[in-house]
Amino acid sequence: MNHLTDNLALSSLTKADLADLLGEKMGVSGRESDEMVNAFFELILEQLAQGEKVKLTGFGSFVVQKKSARMGRNPRTGLSAPISPRQVVKFSTGPTLRERMMTKRGDESEGEGRELKQFVFHPIAYALLPQEQAEASSSACRGGIARNTHSG
């Protein structure tokens, strides 16, 4: 880990942080790495907007799914409420990412899997989803990490 990832161990990685890490790793300027990261996310967004599946071999796939209208329930009030049809972005992990995420408890590399999920999935969620959905997704992801860390 470097100074940037040490400071981010308990937070989410932003696009700017990702650009800084990429710049350090590739030996390019901050401006160049920022342009690369922005271009990468823009390409993903464009493909998803056209209804295309985005497959990053080993890492995972993004696909747009259509959700039908349905009746839901407000968790605070318990009242039924209609949920309008919408499109959502679904991410499925690839084998390499899944393997890194599924390290055994107590293994020294266990933390690396959690960090990978935290540093990679969260910024993608924020880039691809409306802010409210991204925050919910990020919160659910952090809850899953906490449950997995304290279980068995």
GROMACS .gro file of N, CA and C in nm:
model
  456
    1MET      N    1   0.084  -0.119   0.000
    1MET     CA    2   0.000   0.000   0.000
    1MET      C    3   0.087   0.124   0.000
    2ASN      N    4   0.040   0.228  -0.062
    2ASN     CA    5   0.116   0.352  -0.060
    2ASN      C    6   0.048   0.453   0.032
    3HIS      N    7   0.099   0.574   0.036
    3HIS     CA    8   0.044   0.675   0.126
    3HIS      C    9  -0.102   0.705   0.097
    4LEU      N   10  -0.143   0.702  -0.029
    4LEU     CA   11  -0.282   0.732  -0.064
    4LEU      C   12  -0.375   0.622  -0.015
    5THR      N   13  -0.341   0.496  -0.041
    5THR     CA   14  -0.429   0.387   0.003
    5THR      C   15  -0.427   0.373   0.154
    6ASP      N   16  -0.315   0.405   0.220
    6ASP     CA   17  -0.312   0.402   0.367
    6ASP      C   18  -0.413   0.501   0.424
    7ASN      N   19  -0.424   0.619   0.364
    7ASN     CA   20  -0.517   0.720   0.413
    7ASN      C   21  -0.661   0.687   0.380
    8LEU      N   22  -0.685   0.599   0.283
    8LEU     CA   23  -0.820   0.567   0.239
    8LEU      C   24  -0.872   0.436   0.296
    9ALA      N   25  -0.797   0.373   0.384
    9ALA     CA   26  -0.831   0.238   0.429
    9ALA      C   27  -0.975   0.225   0.479
   10LEU      N   28  -1.031   0.329   0.536
   10LEU     CA   29  -1.167   0.319   0.588
   10LEU      C   30  -1.266   0.406   0.512
   11SER      N   31  -1.227   0.458   0.398
   11SER     CA   32  -1.318   0.541   0.320
   11SER      C   33  -1.328   0.486   0.179
   12SER      N   34  -1.404   0.555   0.096
   12SER     CA   35  -1.420   0.513  -0.043
   12SER      C   36  -1.317   0.583  -0.130
   13LEU      N   37  -1.278   0.518  -0.235
   13LEU     CA   38  -1.186   0.574  -0.332
   13LEU      C   39  -1.265   0.660  -0.430
   14THR      N   40  -1.222   0.782  -0.450
   14THR     CA   41  -1.289   0.870  -0.546
   14THR      C   42  -1.223   0.856  -0.683
   15LYS      N   43  -1.288   0.913  -0.785
   15LYS     CA   44  -1.226   0.911  -0.918
   15LYS      C   45  -1.092   0.984  -0.915
   16ALA      N   46  -1.084   1.092  -0.839
   16ALA     CA   47  -0.958   1.168  -0.830
   16ALA      C   48  -0.850   1.081  -0.765
   17ASP      N   49  -0.886   1.007  -0.660
   17ASP     CA   50  -0.790   0.917  -0.595
   17ASP      C   51  -0.745   0.809  -0.692
   18LEU      N   52  -0.840   0.754  -0.766
   18LEU     CA   53  -0.809   0.651  -0.865
   18LEU      C   54  -0.713   0.706  -0.970
   19ALA      N   55  -0.737   0.829  -1.014
   19ALA     CA   56  -0.648   0.893  -1.112
   19ALA      C   57  -0.508   0.912  -1.054
   20ASP      N   58  -0.501   0.953  -0.927
   20ASP     CA   59  -0.370   0.970  -0.862
   20ASP      C   60  -0.294   0.837  -0.855
   21LEU      N   61  -0.365   0.731  -0.815
   21LEU     CA   62  -0.301   0.599  -0.807
   21LEU      C   63  -0.255   0.551  -0.945
   22LEU      N   64  -0.338   0.573  -1.045
   22LEU     CA   65  -0.303   0.534  -1.181
   22LEU      C   66  -0.181   0.612  -1.229
   23GLY      N   67  -0.179   0.743  -1.200
   23GLY     CA   68  -0.065   0.825  -1.239
   23GLY      C   69   0.064   0.777  -1.176
   24GLU      N   70   0.057   0.741  -1.046
   24GLU     CA   71   0.175   0.689  -0.977
   24GLU      C   72   0.221   0.558  -1.040
   25LYS      N   73   0.126   0.469  -1.065
   25LYS     CA   74   0.159   0.336  -1.118
   25LYS      C   75   0.213   0.343  -1.261
   26MET      N   76   0.157   0.432  -1.344
   26MET     CA   77   0.195   0.440  -1.484
   26MET      C   78   0.304   0.543  -1.511
   27GLY      N   79   0.337   0.624  -1.411
   27GLY     CA   80   0.440   0.725  -1.428
   27GLY      C   81   0.399   0.838  -1.521
   28VAL      N   82   0.271   0.876  -1.514
   28VAL     CA   83   0.222   0.986  -1.597
   28VAL      C   84   0.174   1.099  -1.507
   29SER      N   85   0.155   1.215  -1.565
   29SER     CA   86   0.112   1.331  -1.488
   29SER      C   87  -0.030   1.313  -1.435
   30GLY      N   88  -0.063   1.391  -1.334
   30GLY     CA   89  -0.197   1.388  -1.278
   30GLY      C   90  -0.303   1.423  -1.380
   31ARG      N   91  -0.270   1.517  -1.467
   31ARG     CA   92  -0.365   1.558  -1.572
   31ARG      C   93  -0.392   1.443  -1.668
   32GLU      N   94  -0.285   1.375  -1.709
   32GLU     CA   95  -0.301   1.262  -1.802
   32GLU      C   96  -0.379   1.148  -1.739
   33SER      N   97  -0.347   1.115  -1.614
   33SER     CA   98  -0.417   1.005  -1.548
   33SER      C   99  -0.563   1.041  -1.524
   34ASP      N  100  -0.590   1.167  -1.493
   34ASP     CA  101  -0.728   1.212  -1.475
   34ASP      C  102  -0.806   1.198  -1.606
   35GLU      N  103  -0.744   1.235  -1.717
   35GLU     CA  104  -0.808   1.221  -1.847
   35GLU      C  105  -0.835   1.074  -1.880
   36MET      N  106  -0.740   0.986  -1.845
   36MET     CA  107  -0.757   0.842  -1.871
   36MET      C  108  -0.875   0.785  -1.792
   37VAL      N  109  -0.880   0.819  -1.664
   37VAL     CA  110  -0.988   0.767  -1.579
   37VAL      C  111  -1.122   0.820  -1.628
   38ASN      N  112  -1.129   0.950  -1.657
   38ASN     CA  113  -1.255   1.006  -1.707
   38ASN      C  114  -1.297   0.943  -1.839
   39ALA      N  115  -1.201   0.920  -1.928
   39ALA     CA  116  -1.232   0.858  -2.058
   39ALA      C  117  -1.281   0.715  -2.038
   40PHE      N  118  -1.219   0.642  -1.946
   40PHE     CA  119  -1.259   0.505  -1.916
   40PHE      C  120  -1.404   0.500  -1.869
   41PHE      N  121  -1.438   0.583  -1.771
   41PHE     CA  122  -1.575   0.584  -1.720
   41PHE      C  123  -1.674   0.633  -1.825
   42GLU      N  124  -1.633   0.729  -1.904
   42GLU     CA  125  -1.721   0.780  -2.010
   42GLU      C  126  -1.752   0.671  -2.111
   43LEU      N  127  -1.652   0.592  -2.147
   43LEU     CA  128  -1.674   0.481  -2.241
   43LEU      C  129  -1.772   0.379  -2.183
   44ILE      N  130  -1.757   0.347  -2.055
   44ILE     CA  131  -1.850   0.254  -1.990
   44ILE      C  132  -1.991   0.313  -1.992
   45LEU      N  133  -2.003   0.440  -1.955
   45LEU     CA  134  -2.134   0.505  -1.953
   45LEU      C  135  -2.199   0.505  -2.091
   46GLU      N  136  -2.122   0.537  -2.194
   46GLU     CA  137  -2.176   0.540  -2.330
   46GLU      C  138  -2.229   0.404  -2.372
   47GLN      N  139  -2.153   0.299  -2.343
   47GLN     CA  140  -2.195   0.165  -2.382
   47GLN      C  141  -2.321   0.123  -2.307
   48LEU      N  142  -2.326   0.151  -2.178
   48LEU     CA  143  -2.444   0.116  -2.100
   48LEU      C  144  -2.566   0.195  -2.145
   49ALA      N  145  -2.545   0.322  -2.179
   49ALA     CA  146  -2.656   0.406  -2.228
   49ALA      C  147  -2.713   0.351  -2.358
   50GLN      N  148  -2.630   0.282  -2.436
   50GLN     CA  149  -2.675   0.222  -2.562
   50GLN      C  150  -2.731   0.081  -2.540
   51GLY      N  151  -2.737   0.038  -2.414
   51GLY     CA  152  -2.790  -0.093  -2.383
   51GLY      C  153  -2.692  -0.206  -2.399
   52GLU      N  154  -2.564  -0.174  -2.417
   52GLU     CA  155  -2.460  -0.276  -2.435
   52GLU      C  156  -2.411  -0.327  -2.300
   53LYS      N  157  -2.373  -0.453  -2.296
   53LYS     CA  158  -2.309  -0.512  -2.180
   53LYS      C  159  -2.161  -0.473  -2.183
   54VAL      N  160  -2.106  -0.437  -2.069
   54VAL     CA  161  -1.964  -0.403  -2.060
   54VAL      C  162  -1.896  -0.513  -1.981
   55LYS      N  163  -1.810  -0.589  -2.047
   55LYS     CA  164  -1.742  -0.702  -1.984
   55LYS      C  165  -1.594  -0.671  -1.971
   56LEU      N  166  -1.546  -0.668  -1.848
   56LEU     CA  167  -1.406  -0.647  -1.818
   56LEU      C  168  -1.352  -0.782  -1.770
   57THR      N  169  -1.293  -0.857  -1.860
   57THR     CA  170  -1.253  -0.995  -1.835
   57THR      C  171  -1.176  -1.008  -1.704
   58GLY      N  172  -1.220  -1.101  -1.621
   58GLY     CA  173  -1.158  -1.126  -1.492
   58GLY      C  174  -1.213  -1.037  -1.382
   59PHE      N  175  -1.248  -0.914  -1.415
   59PHE     CA  176  -1.298  -0.819  -1.315
   59PHE      C  177  -1.448  -0.833  -1.296
   60GLY      N  178  -1.524  -0.821  -1.405
   60GLY     CA  179  -1.669  -0.833  -1.395
   60GLY      C  180  -1.739  -0.771  -1.513
   61SER      N  181  -1.871  -0.773  -1.507
   61SER     CA  182  -1.954  -0.722  -1.616
   61SER      C  183  -2.060  -0.627  -1.562
   62PHE      N  184  -2.087  -0.524  -1.641
   62PHE     CA  185  -2.195  -0.431  -1.613
   62PHE      C  186  -2.303  -0.454  -1.718
   63VAL      N  187  -2.428  -0.460  -1.676
   63VAL     CA  188  -2.537  -0.477  -1.770
   63VAL      C  189  -2.656  -0.395  -1.721
   64VAL      N  190  -2.729  -0.335  -1.815
   64VAL     CA  191  -2.848  -0.258  -1.781
   64VAL      C  192  -2.965  -0.355  -1.775
   65GLN      N  193  -3.038  -0.353  -1.664
   65GLN     CA  194  -3.156  -0.437  -1.649
   65GLN      C  195  -3.278  -0.349  -1.635
   66LYS      N  196  -3.387  -0.392  -1.697
   66LYS     CA  197  -3.514  -0.320  -1.685
   66LYS      C  198  -3.592  -0.380  -1.569
   67LYS      N  199  -3.640  -0.293  -1.482
   67LYS     CA  200  -3.723  -0.335  -1.370
   67LYS      C  201  -3.866  -0.292  -1.398
   68SER      N  202  -3.958  -0.384  -1.384
   68SER     CA  203  -4.099  -0.354  -1.408
   68SER      C  204  -4.158  -0.276  -1.292
   69ALA      N  205  -4.269  -0.209  -1.320
   69ALA     CA  206  -4.343  -0.141  -1.213
   69ALA      C  207  -4.393  -0.248  -1.116
   70ARG      N  208  -4.398  -0.213  -0.989
   70ARG     CA  209  -4.447  -0.308  -0.889
   70ARG      C  210  -4.490  -0.232  -0.765
   71MET      N  211  -4.554  -0.304  -0.678
   71MET     CA  212  -4.591  -0.245  -0.549
   71MET      C  213  -4.481  -0.276  -0.449
   72GLY      N  214  -4.441  -0.175  -0.376
   72GLY     CA  215  -4.340  -0.193  -0.274
   72GLY      C  216  -4.398  -0.154  -0.139
   73ARG      N  217  -4.315  -0.155  -0.039
   73ARG     CA  218  -4.359  -0.121   0.095
   73ARG      C  219  -4.258  -0.023   0.155
   74ASN      N  220  -4.310   0.087   0.209
   74ASN     CA  221  -4.225   0.183   0.276
   74ASN      C  222  -4.178   0.119   0.407
   75PRO      N  223  -4.047   0.099   0.424
   75PRO     CA  224  -4.000   0.030   0.545
   75PRO      C  225  -4.025   0.107   0.674
   76ARG      N  226  -4.037   0.238   0.666
   76ARG     CA  227  -4.061   0.317   0.787
   76ARG      C  228  -4.206   0.314   0.830
   77THR      N  229  -4.297   0.325   0.732
   77THR     CA  230  -4.439   0.334   0.766
   77THR      C  231  -4.513   0.202   0.747
   78GLY      N  232  -4.457   0.112   0.666
   78GLY     CA  233  -4.524  -0.014   0.638
   78GLY      C  234  -4.632  -0.002   0.532
   79LEU      N  235  -4.654   0.119   0.480
   79LEU     CA  236  -4.758   0.140   0.379
   79LEU      C  237  -4.711   0.096   0.241
   80SER      N  238  -4.805   0.042   0.163
   80SER     CA  239  -4.774   0.004   0.025
   80SER      C  240  -4.756   0.129  -0.059
   81ALA      N  241  -4.663   0.120  -0.154
   81ALA     CA  242  -4.637   0.234  -0.242
   81ALA      C  243  -4.598   0.180  -0.379
   82PRO      N  244  -4.648   0.244  -0.487
   82PRO     CA  245  -4.610   0.197  -0.621
   82PRO      C  246  -4.465   0.236  -0.651
   83ILE      N  247  -4.395   0.145  -0.716
   83ILE     CA  248  -4.259   0.171  -0.761
   83ILE      C  249  -4.263   0.170  -0.913
   84SER      N  250  -4.221   0.281  -0.973
   84SER     CA  251  -4.230   0.295  -1.118
   84SER      C  252  -4.125   0.208  -1.189
   85PRO      N  253  -4.150   0.178  -1.317
   85PRO     CA  254  -4.051   0.100  -1.392
   85PRO      C  255  -3.923   0.183  -1.407
   86ARG      N  256  -3.811   0.116  -1.412
   86ARG     CA  257  -3.684   0.188  -1.423
   86ARG      C  258  -3.578   0.094  -1.477
   87GLN      N  259  -3.465   0.152  -1.508
   87GLN     CA  260  -3.349   0.074  -1.551
   87GLN      C  261  -3.242   0.087  -1.445
   88VAL      N  262  -3.176  -0.023  -1.417
   88VAL     CA  263  -3.069  -0.023  -1.319
   88VAL      C  264  -2.945  -0.088  -1.381
   89VAL      N  265  -2.830  -0.053  -1.328
   89VAL     CA  266  -2.706  -0.115  -1.372
   89VAL      C  267  -2.672  -0.226  -1.273
   90LYS      N  268  -2.654  -0.345  -1.325
   90LYS     CA  269  -2.616  -0.460  -1.243
   90LYS      C  270  -2.470  -0.492  -1.270
   91PHE      N  271  -2.396  -0.518  -1.164
   91PHE     CA  272  -2.256  -0.558  -1.176
   91PHE      C  273  -2.242  -0.701  -1.127
   92SER      N  274  -2.182  -0.785  -1.208
   92SER     CA  275  -2.152  -0.923  -1.170
   92SER      C  276  -2.001  -0.939  -1.167
   93THR      N  277  -1.950  -0.991  -1.057
   93THR     CA  278  -1.805  -1.007  -1.046
   93THR      C  279  -1.753  -1.116  -1.137
   94GLY      N  280  -1.633  -1.094  -1.187
   94GLY     CA  281  -1.564  -1.193  -1.267
   94GLY      C  282  -1.484  -1.285  -1.176
   95PRO      N  283  -1.427  -1.391  -1.231
   95PRO     CA  284  -1.358  -1.489  -1.147
   95PRO      C  285  -1.238  -1.434  -1.071
   96THR      N  286  -1.161  -1.347  -1.131
   96THR     CA  287  -1.043  -1.293  -1.062
   96THR      C  288  -1.085  -1.208  -0.943
   97LEU      N  289  -1.181  -1.119  -0.963
   97LEU     CA  290  -1.231  -1.035  -0.854
   97LEU      C  291  -1.297  -1.121  -0.747
   98ARG      N  292  -1.378  -1.216  -0.788
   98ARG     CA  293  -1.447  -1.305  -0.694
   98ARG      C  294  -1.346  -1.379  -0.607
   99GLU      N  295  -1.240  -1.428  -0.669
   99GLU     CA  296  -1.136  -1.500  -0.595
   99GLU      C  297  -1.070  -1.410  -0.492
  100ARG      N  298  -1.042  -1.288  -0.531
  100ARG     CA  299  -0.980  -1.192  -0.437
  100ARG      C  300  -1.074  -1.157  -0.323
  101MET      N  301  -1.205  -1.154  -0.353
  101MET     CA  302  -1.305  -1.117  -0.252
  101MET      C  303  -1.335  -1.232  -0.156
  102MET      N  304  -1.313  -1.354  -0.199
  102MET     CA  305  -1.353  -1.471  -0.121
  102MET      C  306  -1.238  -1.532  -0.044
  103THR      N  307  -1.140  -1.451  -0.005
  103THR     CA  308  -1.027  -1.504   0.070
  103THR      C  309  -1.076  -1.555   0.205
  104LYS      N  310  -1.004  -1.653   0.259
  104LYS     CA  311  -1.045  -1.714   0.386
  104LYS      C  312  -1.022  -1.618   0.501
  105ARG      N  313  -1.111  -1.625   0.599
  105ARG     CA  314  -1.099  -1.544   0.719
  105ARG      C  315  -0.971  -1.584   0.793
  106GLY      N  316  -0.897  -1.485   0.839
  106GLY     CA  317  -0.773  -1.512   0.909
  106GLY      C  318  -0.652  -1.513   0.817
  107ASP      N  319  -0.674  -1.522   0.689
  107ASP     CA  320  -0.566  -1.518   0.590
  107ASP      C  321  -0.514  -1.375   0.586
  108GLU      N  322  -0.383  -1.358   0.574
  108GLU     CA  323  -0.326  -1.223   0.571
  108GLU      C  324  -0.381  -1.140   0.456
  109SER      N  325  -0.418  -1.205   0.347
  109SER     CA  326  -0.466  -1.131   0.231
  109SER      C  327  -0.613  -1.097   0.241
  110GLU      N  328  -0.680  -1.136   0.352
  110GLU     CA  329  -0.824  -1.111   0.365
  110GLU      C  330  -0.856  -0.963   0.346
  111GLY      N  331  -0.777  -0.877   0.409
  111GLY     CA  332  -0.803  -0.734   0.400
  111GLY      C  333  -0.795  -0.682   0.259
  112GLU      N  334  -0.709  -0.743   0.178
  112GLU     CA  335  -0.694  -0.698   0.040
  112GLU      C  336  -0.824  -0.710  -0.037
  113GLY      N  337  -0.898  -0.818  -0.014
  113GLY     CA  338  -1.026  -0.837  -0.082
  113GLY      C  339  -1.125  -0.729  -0.044
  114ARG      N  340  -1.133  -0.699   0.085
  114ARG     CA  341  -1.225  -0.594   0.130
  114ARG      C  342  -1.184  -0.460   0.070
  115GLU      N  343  -1.053  -0.433   0.070
  115GLU     CA  344  -1.007  -0.307   0.015
  115GLU      C  345  -1.037  -0.298  -0.134
  116LEU      N  346  -1.018  -0.409  -0.206
  116LEU     CA  347  -1.046  -0.408  -0.349
  116LEU      C  348  -1.192  -0.373  -0.374
  117LYS      N  349  -1.281  -0.434  -0.297
  117LYS     CA  350  -1.423  -0.405  -0.314
  117LYS      C  351  -1.449  -0.258  -0.282
  118GLN      N  352  -1.390  -0.211  -0.173
  118GLN     CA  353  -1.410  -0.074  -0.131
  118GLN      C  354  -1.351   0.025  -0.231
  119PHE      N  355  -1.232  -0.001  -0.280
  119PHE     CA  356  -1.164   0.093  -0.367
  119PHE      C  357  -1.209   0.086  -0.511
  120VAL      N  358  -1.265  -0.026  -0.554
  120VAL     CA  359  -1.304  -0.039  -0.694
  120VAL      C  360  -1.453  -0.028  -0.714
  121PHE      N  361  -1.532  -0.101  -0.638
  121PHE     CA  362  -1.675  -0.103  -0.663
  121PHE      C  363  -1.741   0.031  -0.630
  122HIS      N  364  -1.707   0.092  -0.518
  122HIS     CA  365  -1.773   0.216  -0.477
  122HIS      C  366  -1.761   0.327  -0.580
  123PRO      N  367  -1.639   0.358  -0.631
  123PRO     CA  368  -1.633   0.466  -0.730
  123PRO      C  369  -1.708   0.433  -0.858
  124ILE      N  370  -1.713   0.305  -0.895
  124ILE     CA  371  -1.788   0.267  -1.014
  124ILE      C  372  -1.936   0.290  -0.990
  125ALA      N  373  -1.984   0.252  -0.872
  125ALA     CA  374  -2.125   0.273  -0.840
  125ALA      C  375  -2.158   0.421  -0.846
  126TYR      N  376  -2.073   0.506  -0.790
  126TYR     CA  377  -2.099   0.649  -0.791
  126TYR      C  378  -2.091   0.707  -0.932
  127ALA      N  379  -2.008   0.649  -1.016
  127ALA     CA  380  -1.996   0.699  -1.153
  127ALA      C  381  -2.114   0.659  -1.240
  128LEU      N  382  -2.170   0.541  -1.216
  128LEU     CA  383  -2.272   0.487  -1.305
  128LEU      C  384  -2.415   0.507  -1.258
  129LEU      N  385  -2.435   0.525  -1.128
  129LEU     CA  386  -2.571   0.533  -1.076
  129LEU      C  387  -2.602   0.675  -1.030
  130PRO      N  388  -2.732   0.710  -1.027
  130PRO     CA  389  -2.770   0.836  -0.964
  130PRO      C  390  -2.722   0.833  -0.818
  131GLN      N  391  -2.691   0.950  -0.762
  131GLN     CA  392  -2.627   0.957  -0.631
  131GLN      C  393  -2.703   0.879  -0.524
  132GLU      N  394  -2.835   0.890  -0.519
  132GLU     CA  395  -2.913   0.821  -0.416
  132GLU      C  396  -2.896   0.669  -0.427
  133GLN      N  397  -2.902   0.616  -0.549
  133GLN     CA  398  -2.884   0.472  -0.568
  133GLN      C  399  -2.741   0.430  -0.535
  134ALA      N  400  -2.644   0.512  -0.573
  134ALA     CA  401  -2.504   0.479  -0.546
  134ALA      C  402  -2.478   0.475  -0.396
  135GLU      N  403  -2.536   0.571  -0.321
  135GLU     CA  404  -2.517   0.572  -0.176
  135GLU      C  405  -2.580   0.450  -0.113
  136ALA      N  406  -2.699   0.411  -0.160
  136ALA     CA  407  -2.764   0.291  -0.107
  136ALA      C  408  -2.681   0.167  -0.139
  137SER      N  409  -2.630   0.159  -0.260
  137SER     CA  410  -2.548   0.046  -0.301
  137SER      C  411  -2.420   0.040  -0.220
  138SER      N  412  -2.357   0.155  -0.202
  138SER     CA  413  -2.233   0.163  -0.126
  138SER      C  414  -2.257   0.124   0.020
  139SER      N  415  -2.368   0.172   0.076
  139SER     CA  416  -2.403   0.141   0.214
  139SER      C  417  -2.428  -0.008   0.231
  140ALA      N  418  -2.501  -0.067   0.138
  140ALA     CA  419  -2.529  -0.211   0.143
  140ALA      C  420  -2.400  -0.291   0.132
  141CYS      N  421  -2.311  -0.244   0.046
  141CYS     CA  422  -2.183  -0.311   0.027
  141CYS      C  423  -2.101  -0.306   0.156
  142ARG      N  424  -2.095  -0.188   0.220
  142ARG     CA  425  -2.021  -0.176   0.345
  142ARG      C  426  -2.083  -0.263   0.453
  143GLY      N  427  -2.216  -0.272   0.457
  143GLY     CA  428  -2.284  -0.358   0.553
  143GLY      C  429  -2.247  -0.503   0.532
  144GLY      N  430  -2.237  -0.545   0.406
  144GLY     CA  431  -2.198  -0.682   0.374
  144GLY      C  432  -2.056  -0.710   0.418
  145ILE      N  433  -1.968  -0.611   0.400
  145ILE     CA  434  -1.830  -0.628   0.443
  145ILE      C  435  -1.825  -0.644   0.594
  146ALA      N  436  -1.902  -0.561   0.667
  146ALA     CA  437  -1.903  -0.569   0.812
  146ALA      C  438  -1.958  -0.704   0.858
  147ARG      N  439  -2.067  -0.752   0.797
  147ARG     CA  440  -2.124  -0.881   0.834
  147ARG      C  441  -2.025  -0.994   0.807
  148ASN      N  442  -1.959  -0.990   0.692
  148ASN     CA  443  -1.865  -1.096   0.657
  148ASN      C  444  -1.742  -1.095   0.747
  149THR      N  445  -1.704  -0.978   0.794
  149THR     CA  446  -1.587  -0.965   0.880
  149THR      C  447  -1.616  -1.022   1.018
  150HIS      N  448  -1.739  -1.005   1.068
  150HIS     CA  449  -1.772  -1.047   1.204
  150HIS      C  450  -1.835  -1.184   1.211
  151SER      N  451  -1.857  -1.249   1.097
  151SER     CA  452  -1.921  -1.381   1.100
  151SER      C  453  -1.818  -1.491   1.114
  152GLY      N  454  -1.869  -1.610   1.159
  152GLY     CA  455  -1.796  -1.736   1.165
  152GLY      C  456  -1.656  -1.724   1.194
   0.00000   0.00000   0.00000
